[in-house]
Amino acid sequence: MSIERAAELLARAHRGVALTGAGISAESGIPTFRGAGGLWTQYDPVKVASIDAFMEDPKAYWSVARERGPAVLAAAPNPGHYALAGLEQSGNLVAVVTQNTDGLHQEAGSVRVIELHGSGRSVECLDCGTREARRDVQERLEFQMPPRCRICGGMFLKPTVVLFGEAMPAGAVAEATALAEGADLMLVVGSSLVVYPAADIPLVAVRAGAPLIVVNAEPTPLDRLAEIVIHGQAGAVLPELAYRAINRAGG
Ligand code: NAD
Ligand code: ZN
């Protein structure tokens, strides 16, 4: 059975790295971008989530954020997030590299989390650099559009996420690449593996000789390089995988 074989590989790993995408948070109630029910079926990303669109019309950006924000802010980790935290604690995984901006890995207890696309939990004023919690800005959206900076009144309050057209944080990319180079196992969860350079991370690990495990609802372009592909829901598959790996590792 593929889950048993995957657990065996995980139990043997000491420097495993997980790469996660929007799919791991789908069961927490946060819609993915691509895939069935994805947000891109409702919004055009270039019109809403690009840096150019934001600079031109921050109000349009915040109108979408006003609708989408409450679900993201209320979301809690699901068993998939907890299973990855458990596999770090057991010494099989060393880090989670994530494309998500929801902060749910940290909330579930993962210690080393590398956020390739930044964090949606805070907001930064592009005029004076002041940061504040996204949660506080969300409350202001009811009476102030677009929201203004508390310190300088600036109109460009940007979530500390990487928008389309922005560079990824170089430090995070370098750290993720180094981890992949040294990995003895790569576990991809809930990513369509079409957003680069995030999708390069598992390639780096495979080239360095690490076995690849893919857990995703749908096929991905890297499935053909994987030792094991499990098509399923992260919140069901990961706890079973972690349970088998950890109980095996523990003897
Ligand atoms: P993605 O490229 O990571 O694709 C999501 C994949 O997850 C799809 O292939 C889908 O089949 C799969 N999936 C859906 N539900 C699943 C489940 N329960 N278990 C396992 N797999 C499941 O992500 P995307 O949606 O294409 O978005 C790309 C970028 O958008 C991300 O890299 C991120 O920066 C941003 N984003 C972040 C969040 C978040 O923070 N939670 C949500 C949406 C989008
Ligand atoms: Zn300011």
mmCIF file of C-alpha atoms and ligand atoms in Angstrom:
data_model
loop_
_atom_site.group_PDB
_atom_site.id
_atom_site.type_symbol
_atom_site.label_atom_id
_atom_site.label_comp_id
_atom_site.label_asym_id
_atom_site.label_seq_id
_atom_site.Cartn_x
_atom_site.Cartn_y
_atom_site.Cartn_z
ATOM 1 C CA MET A 1 0.000 0.000 0.000
ATOM 2 C CA SER A 2 1.396 3.367 -0.987
ATOM 3 C CA ILE A 3 0.647 5.031 2.357
ATOM 4 C CA GLU A 4 2.590 2.333 4.205
ATOM 5 C CA ARG A 5 5.569 2.729 1.885
ATOM 6 C CA ALA A 6 5.416 6.515 2.279
ATOM 7 C CA ALA A 7 5.372 6.119 6.072
ATOM 8 C CA GLU A 8 8.425 3.882 5.831
ATOM 9 C CA LEU A 9 10.325 6.563 3.864
ATOM 10 C CA LEU A 10 9.240 9.257 6.327
ATOM 11 C CA ALA A 11 10.252 7.200 9.347
ATOM 12 C CA ARG A 12 13.750 6.853 7.912
ATOM 13 C CA ALA A 13 14.126 10.568 7.173
ATOM 14 C CA HIS A 14 16.004 12.949 9.482
ATOM 15 C CA ARG A 15 16.188 15.949 7.193
ATOM 16 C CA GLY A 16 12.810 15.780 5.482
ATOM 17 C CA VAL A 17 11.328 18.968 4.068
ATOM 18 C CA ALA A 18 7.643 19.598 3.388
ATOM 19 C CA LEU A 19 6.439 21.999 0.708
ATOM 20 C CA THR A 20 2.826 23.059 1.101
ATOM 21 C CA GLY A 21 0.351 24.993 -1.036
ATOM 22 C CA ALA A 22 -3.183 26.293 -0.731
ATOM 23 C CA GLY A 23 -4.591 22.727 -0.763
ATOM 24 C CA ILE A 24 -3.473 22.018 2.809
ATOM 25 C CA SER A 25 -5.632 24.905 4.050
ATOM 26 C CA ALA A 26 -8.680 24.066 1.930
ATOM 27 C CA GLU A 27 -10.102 21.904 4.728
ATOM 28 C CA SER A 28 -9.674 24.873 7.086
ATOM 29 C CA GLY A 29 -12.162 26.744 4.930
ATOM 30 C CA ILE A 30 -9.708 28.857 2.916
ATOM 31 C CA PRO A 31 -10.393 28.524 -0.804
ATOM 32 C CA THR A 32 -7.484 27.597 -3.109
ATOM 33 C CA PHE A 33 -6.679 29.681 -6.183
ATOM 34 C CA ARG A 34 -6.551 26.893 -8.755
ATOM 35 C CA GLY A 35 -8.298 23.543 -8.809
ATOM 36 C CA ALA A 36 -11.972 22.746 -8.254
ATOM 37 C CA GLY A 37 -13.785 25.601 -6.488
ATOM 38 C CA GLY A 38 -10.663 27.795 -6.748
ATOM 39 C CA LEU A 39 -10.889 31.564 -6.353
ATOM 40 C CA TRP A 40 -9.578 32.235 -9.840
ATOM 41 C CA THR A 41 -12.905 31.029 -11.162
ATOM 42 C CA GLN A 42 -14.404 34.131 -9.439
ATOM 43 C CA TYR A 43 -11.667 36.790 -9.723
ATOM 44 C CA ASP A 44 -9.030 37.716 -12.277
ATOM 45 C CA PRO A 45 -5.716 37.582 -10.347
ATOM 46 C CA VAL A 46 -4.002 40.204 -12.473
ATOM 47 C CA LYS A 47 -6.876 42.624 -11.886
ATOM 48 C CA VAL A 48 -7.036 42.071 -8.145
ATOM 49 C CA ALA A 49 -3.834 40.632 -6.716
ATOM 50 C CA SER A 50 -1.062 42.282 -8.727
ATOM 51 C CA ILE A 51 1.128 45.079 -7.378
ATOM 52 C CA ASP A 52 0.215 47.301 -10.356
ATOM 53 C CA ALA A 53 -3.514 46.913 -9.727
ATOM 54 C CA PHE A 54 -2.979 47.569 -6.008
ATOM 55 C CA MET A 55 -1.018 50.789 -6.623
ATOM 56 C CA GLU A 56 -3.594 51.982 -9.119
ATOM 57 C CA ASP A 57 -6.677 51.222 -7.042
ATOM 58 C CA PRO A 58 -6.107 50.076 -3.435
ATOM 59 C CA LYS A 59 -9.839 50.387 -2.836
ATOM 60 C CA ALA A 60 -10.613 47.638 -5.377
ATOM 61 C CA TYR A 61 -8.052 45.376 -3.702
ATOM 62 C CA TRP A 62 -9.508 45.992 -0.254
ATOM 63 C CA SER A 63 -13.071 45.416 -1.479
ATOM 64 C CA VAL A 64 -12.157 41.827 -2.299
ATOM 65 C CA ALA A 65 -10.117 41.553 0.919
ATOM 66 C CA ARG A 66 -13.082 42.793 2.904
ATOM 67 C CA GLU A 67 -15.164 39.847 1.654
ATOM 68 C CA ARG A 68 -12.440 37.214 1.813
ATOM 69 C CA GLY A 69 -10.736 38.399 5.013
ATOM 70 C CA PRO A 70 -13.164 37.123 7.660
ATOM 71 C CA ALA A 71 -12.928 33.477 6.491
ATOM 72 C CA VAL A 72 -9.108 33.598 6.430
ATOM 73 C CA LEU A 73 -8.866 35.344 9.814
ATOM 74 C CA ALA A 74 -11.285 32.879 11.419
ATOM 75 C CA ALA A 75 -9.595 29.783 9.973
ATOM 76 C CA ALA A 76 -7.976 27.274 12.321
ATOM 77 C CA PRO A 77 -5.374 24.603 11.521
ATOM 78 C CA ASN A 78 -6.739 21.218 10.401
ATOM 79 C CA PRO A 79 -5.276 17.746 11.130
ATOM 80 C CA GLY A 80 -2.971 18.091 8.090
ATOM 81 C CA HIS A 81 -1.207 21.104 9.633
ATOM 82 C CA TYR A 82 -0.927 19.314 12.995
ATOM 83 C CA ALA A 83 0.511 16.171 11.393
ATOM 84 C CA LEU A 84 3.342 18.180 9.814
ATOM 85 C CA ALA A 85 4.082 19.843 13.172
ATOM 86 C CA GLY A 86 4.198 16.365 14.734
ATOM 87 C CA LEU A 87 6.643 15.119 12.110
ATOM 88 C CA GLU A 88 8.964 18.030 12.915
ATOM 89 C CA GLN A 89 8.761 17.242 16.617
ATOM 90 C CA SER A 90 9.523 13.574 15.943
ATOM 91 C CA GLY A 91 12.705 14.614 14.101
ATOM 92 C CA ASN A 92 11.670 13.363 10.656
ATOM 93 C CA LEU A 93 11.001 16.770 9.101
ATOM 94 C CA VAL A 94 13.267 19.773 9.639
ATOM 95 C CA ALA A 95 11.070 22.464 8.099
ATOM 96 C CA VAL A 96 7.906 23.381 6.270
ATOM 97 C CA VAL A 97 8.342 25.568 3.195
ATOM 98 C CA THR A 98 4.972 27.074 2.358
ATOM 99 C CA GLN A 99 3.382 29.068 -0.423
ATOM 100 C CA ASN A 100 0.538 29.911 1.953
ATOM 101 C CA THR A 101 0.196 33.222 3.707
ATOM 102 C CA ASP A 102 -2.385 32.158 6.305
ATOM 103 C CA GLY A 103 -0.044 31.411 9.234
ATOM 104 C CA LEU A 104 -1.779 28.090 10.009
ATOM 105 C CA HIS A 105 1.439 26.023 10.144
ATOM 106 C CA GLN A 106 2.790 28.214 12.945
ATOM 107 C CA GLU A 107 -0.549 28.060 14.718
ATOM 108 C CA ALA A 108 -0.441 24.250 14.571
ATOM 109 C CA GLY A 109 3.002 24.235 16.212
ATOM 110 C CA SER A 110 5.448 23.963 13.312
ATOM 111 C CA VAL A 111 8.595 25.773 14.454
ATOM 112 C CA ARG A 112 10.636 26.235 11.296
ATOM 113 C CA VAL A 113 8.296 27.652 8.664
ATOM 114 C CA ILE A 114 9.632 29.360 5.549
ATOM 115 C CA GLU A 115 7.007 31.578 3.943
ATOM 116 C CA LEU A 116 7.796 31.971 0.235
ATOM 117 C CA HIS A 117 4.887 34.335 -0.389
ATOM 118 C CA GLY A 118 5.036 36.312 2.834
ATOM 119 C CA SER A 119 2.406 36.558 5.557
ATOM 120 C CA GLY A 120 -1.148 37.792 5.348
ATOM 121 C CA ARG A 121 -1.261 38.398 9.075
ATOM 122 C CA SER A 122 0.235 41.852 8.883
ATOM 123 C CA VAL A 123 -0.084 44.955 6.749
ATOM 124 C CA GLU A 124 2.581 47.528 5.915
ATOM 125 C CA CYS A 125 2.225 51.211 5.010
ATOM 126 C CA LEU A 126 4.150 51.767 1.776
ATOM 127 C CA ASP A 127 4.676 55.435 2.707
ATOM 128 C CA CYS A 128 6.138 55.237 6.225
ATOM 129 C CA GLY A 129 6.776 51.502 6.750
ATOM 130 C CA THR A 130 4.533 51.152 9.820
ATOM 131 C CA ARG A 131 3.169 47.635 10.297
ATOM 132 C CA GLU A 132 -0.020 46.599 11.997
ATOM 133 C CA ALA A 133 -2.076 43.429 12.351
ATOM 134 C CA ARG A 134 -4.274 42.529 9.401
ATOM 135 C CA ARG A 135 -7.008 41.755 11.911
ATOM 136 C CA ASP A 136 -7.107 45.391 13.079
ATOM 137 C CA VAL A 137 -7.243 46.690 9.509
ATOM 138 C CA GLN A 138 -10.094 44.283 8.739
ATOM 139 C CA GLU A 139 -12.230 45.999 11.405
ATOM 140 C CA ARG A 140 -11.600 49.432 9.834
ATOM 141 C CA LEU A 141 -12.830 48.261 6.410
ATOM 142 C CA GLU A 142 -16.415 48.640 7.616
ATOM 143 C CA PHE A 143 -16.087 52.441 7.746
ATOM 144 C CA GLN A 144 -12.886 53.323 5.851
ATOM 145 C CA MET A 145 -12.179 52.428 2.217
ATOM 146 C CA PRO A 146 -9.383 52.108 1.379
ATOM 147 C CA PRO A 147 -8.006 51.768 4.923
ATOM 148 C CA ARG A 148 -5.514 54.513 5.894
ATOM 149 C CA CYS A 149 -2.258 54.260 7.828
ATOM 150 C CA ARG A 150 -2.736 54.998 11.525
ATOM 151 C CA ILE A 151 0.516 56.966 11.679
ATOM 152 C CA CYS A 152 0.806 58.956 8.442
ATOM 153 C CA GLY A 153 -2.636 58.616 6.838
ATOM 154 C CA GLY A 154 -1.096 56.947 3.763
ATOM 155 C CA MET A 155 -3.519 55.216 1.380
ATOM 156 C CA PHE A 156 -1.329 52.275 0.457
ATOM 157 C CA LEU A 157 -1.636 49.713 3.232
ATOM 158 C CA LYS A 158 -0.339 46.522 1.671
ATOM 159 C CA PRO A 159 -0.584 43.077 3.248
ATOM 160 C CA THR A 160 2.946 41.687 3.709
ATOM 161 C CA VAL A 161 2.298 39.078 1.027
ATOM 162 C CA VAL A 162 3.969 38.742 -2.361
ATOM 163 C CA LEU A 163 1.551 40.095 -4.967
ATOM 164 C CA PHE A 164 1.739 39.168 -8.657
ATOM 165 C CA GLY A 165 4.519 41.221 -10.217
ATOM 166 C CA GLU A 166 6.529 41.387 -6.971
ATOM 167 C CA ALA A 167 9.765 39.537 -6.288
ATOM 168 C CA MET A 168 9.754 36.681 -3.827
ATOM 169 C CA PRO A 169 11.732 37.301 -0.611
ATOM 170 C CA ALA A 170 15.296 36.356 -1.590
ATOM 171 C CA GLY A 171 16.234 35.146 1.899
ATOM 172 C CA ALA A 172 13.291 32.737 2.079
ATOM 173 C CA VAL A 173 13.974 31.354 -1.410
ATOM 174 C CA ALA A 174 17.667 30.825 -0.568
ATOM 175 C CA GLU A 175 16.816 29.122 2.720
ATOM 176 C CA ALA A 176 14.248 26.849 1.070
ATOM 177 C CA THR A 177 16.677 25.929 -1.714
ATOM 178 C CA ALA A 178 19.439 25.108 0.775
ATOM 179 C CA LEU A 179 17.041 22.939 2.790
ATOM 180 C CA ALA A 180 15.979 21.101 -0.399
ATOM 181 C CA GLU A 181 19.620 20.502 -1.353
ATOM 182 C CA GLY A 182 20.278 18.893 2.026
ATOM 183 C CA ALA A 183 16.964 17.037 2.301
ATOM 184 C CA ASP A 184 16.777 13.268 2.640
ATOM 185 C CA LEU A 185 13.050 13.345 1.794
ATOM 186 C CA MET A 186 10.704 15.802 0.094
ATOM 187 C CA LEU A 187 6.987 15.806 0.930
ATOM 188 C CA VAL A 188 4.736 17.993 -1.234
ATOM 189 C CA VAL A 189 1.206 18.660 0.046
ATOM 190 C CA GLY A 190 -1.681 20.538 -1.568
ATOM 191 C CA SER A 191 0.189 22.340 -4.296
ATOM 192 C CA SER A 192 -0.594 22.347 -7.998
ATOM 193 C CA LEU A 193 3.188 22.820 -8.530
ATOM 194 C CA VAL A 194 2.694 25.302 -11.325
ATOM 195 C CA VAL A 195 3.806 28.467 -9.462
ATOM 196 C CA TYR A 196 7.558 29.061 -9.883
ATOM 197 C CA PRO A 197 10.025 29.231 -8.277
ATOM 198 C CA ALA A 198 8.135 27.343 -5.558
ATOM 199 C CA ALA A 199 7.752 24.337 -7.858
ATOM 200 C CA ASP A 200 11.550 24.245 -8.270
ATOM 201 C CA ILE A 201 12.068 23.322 -4.620
ATOM 202 C CA PRO A 202 11.065 19.642 -5.009
ATOM 203 C CA LEU A 203 13.122 19.438 -8.211
ATOM 204 C CA VAL A 204 16.213 20.557 -6.298
ATOM 205 C CA ALA A 205 15.589 17.850 -3.682
ATOM 206 C CA VAL A 206 15.045 15.124 -6.299
ATOM 207 C CA ARG A 207 18.236 16.116 -8.123
ATOM 208 C CA ALA A 208 20.084 15.851 -4.811
ATOM 209 C CA GLY A 209 18.799 12.286 -4.473
ATOM 210 C CA ALA A 210 15.877 12.697 -2.061
ATOM 211 C CA PRO A 211 12.758 10.582 -2.618
ATOM 212 C CA LEU A 212 9.642 12.642 -3.403
ATOM 213 C CA ILE A 213 6.193 12.004 -1.916
ATOM 214 C CA VAL A 214 3.232 13.961 -3.327
ATOM 215 C CA VAL A 215 -0.064 14.239 -1.421
ATOM 216 C CA ASN A 216 -2.555 16.218 -3.505
ATOM 217 C CA ALA A 217 -6.211 16.096 -4.518
ATOM 218 C CA GLU A 218 -5.309 16.225 -8.215
ATOM 219 C CA PRO A 219 -2.359 15.112 -10.385
ATOM 220 C CA THR A 220 0.656 17.482 -10.572
ATOM 221 C CA PRO A 221 3.371 17.920 -13.221
ATOM 222 C CA LEU A 222 5.960 16.408 -10.833
ATOM 223 C CA ASP A 223 4.050 13.182 -10.125
ATOM 224 C CA ARG A 224 6.211 11.331 -12.656
ATOM 225 C CA LEU A 225 9.319 12.085 -10.541
ATOM 226 C CA ALA A 226 7.691 10.965 -7.305
ATOM 227 C CA GLU A 227 8.458 7.744 -5.479
ATOM 228 C CA ILE A 228 4.901 7.817 -4.147
ATOM 229 C CA VAL A 229 1.816 9.808 -5.179
ATOM 230 C CA ILE A 230 -1.240 9.814 -2.919
ATOM 231 C CA HIS A 231 -4.332 11.456 -4.362
ATOM 232 C CA GLY A 232 -6.469 12.482 -1.425
ATOM 233 C CA GLN A 233 -7.365 15.114 1.139
ATOM 234 C CA ALA A 234 -4.435 16.387 3.171
ATOM 235 C CA GLY A 235 -6.463 16.475 6.390
ATOM 236 C CA ALA A 236 -7.138 12.733 6.153
ATOM 237 C CA VAL A 237 -3.934 11.440 4.528
ATOM 238 C CA LEU A 238 -1.305 13.319 6.589
ATOM 239 C CA PRO A 239 -2.442 12.244 10.077
ATOM 240 C CA GLU A 240 -2.494 8.619 8.950
ATOM 241 C CA LEU A 241 0.937 8.998 7.376
ATOM 242 C CA ALA A 242 2.373 10.711 10.460
ATOM 243 C CA TYR A 243 0.810 8.161 12.803
ATOM 244 C CA ARG A 244 2.340 5.257 10.894
ATOM 245 C CA ALA A 245 5.738 6.940 10.480
ATOM 246 C CA ILE A 246 6.075 8.074 14.086
ATOM 247 C CA ASN A 247 4.879 4.851 15.652
ATOM 248 C CA ARG A 248 7.232 2.920 13.424
ATOM 249 C CA ALA A 249 10.141 5.289 14.209
ATOM 250 C CA GLY A 250 9.402 4.980 17.904
ATOM 251 C CA GLY A 251 9.712 1.197 17.598
HETATM 252 P P1 NAD B 1 -1.607 25.590 -5.298
HETATM 253 O O1 NAD B 1 -0.859 25.891 -6.517
HETATM 254 O O2 NAD B 1 -0.854 25.269 -4.111
HETATM 255 O O3 NAD B 1 -2.825 24.478 -5.735
HETATM 256 C C1 NAD B 1 -3.744 23.925 -4.825
HETATM 257 C C2 NAD B 1 -3.727 22.389 -5.039
HETATM 258 O O4 NAD B 1 -4.250 21.778 -3.877
HETATM 259 C C3 NAD B 1 -4.572 21.928 -6.220
HETATM 260 O O5 NAD B 1 -3.767 21.103 -7.054
HETATM 261 C C4 NAD B 1 -5.693 21.092 -5.584
HETATM 262 O O6 NAD B 1 -5.994 19.945 -6.320
HETATM 263 C C5 NAD B 1 -5.096 20.697 -4.262
HETATM 264 N N1 NAD B 1 -6.055 20.505 -3.167
HETATM 265 C C6 NAD B 1 -7.238 21.148 -2.938
HETATM 266 N N2 NAD B 1 -7.791 20.729 -1.792
HETATM 267 C C7 NAD B 1 -6.962 19.807 -1.256
HETATM 268 C C8 NAD B 1 -6.978 19.021 -0.068
HETATM 269 N N3 NAD B 1 -7.973 19.116 0.827
HETATM 270 N N4 NAD B 1 -5.948 18.164 0.158
HETATM 271 C C9 NAD B 1 -4.929 18.060 -0.737
HETATM 272 N N5 NAD B 1 -4.862 18.778 -1.883
HETATM 273 C C10 NAD B 1 -5.863 19.646 -2.135
HETATM 274 O O7 NAD B 1 -2.342 26.724 -4.787
HETATM 275 P P2 NAD B 1 -3.186 27.684 -5.666
HETATM 276 O O8 NAD B 1 -4.536 27.556 -5.131
HETATM 277 O O9 NAD B 1 -2.916 27.415 -7.091
HETATM 278 O O10 NAD B 1 -2.531 29.104 -5.268
HETATM 279 C C11 NAD B 1 -1.216 29.512 -5.609
HETATM 280 C C12 NAD B 1 -0.744 30.587 -4.603
HETATM 281 O O11 NAD B 1 -1.817 31.374 -4.087
HETATM 282 C C13 NAD B 1 -0.180 29.970 -3.387
HETATM 283 O O12 NAD B 1 1.105 29.625 -3.661
HETATM 284 C C14 NAD B 1 -0.376 31.074 -2.332
HETATM 285 O O13 NAD B 1 0.636 32.026 -2.369
HETATM 286 C C15 NAD B 1 -1.643 31.720 -2.730
HETATM 287 N N6 NAD B 1 -2.777 31.250 -1.899
HETATM 288 C C16 NAD B 1 -2.625 31.083 -0.548
HETATM 289 C C17 NAD B 1 -3.674 30.601 0.238
HETATM 290 C C18 NAD B 1 -3.463 30.417 1.717
HETATM 291 O O14 NAD B 1 -2.646 31.092 2.312
HETATM 292 N N7 NAD B 1 -4.166 29.468 2.343
HETATM 293 C C19 NAD B 1 -4.891 30.291 -0.372
HETATM 294 C C20 NAD B 1 -5.031 30.478 -1.762
HETATM 295 C C21 NAD B 1 -3.951 30.953 -2.502
HETATM 296 ZN ZN ZN B 2 2.188 55.323 7.115
#
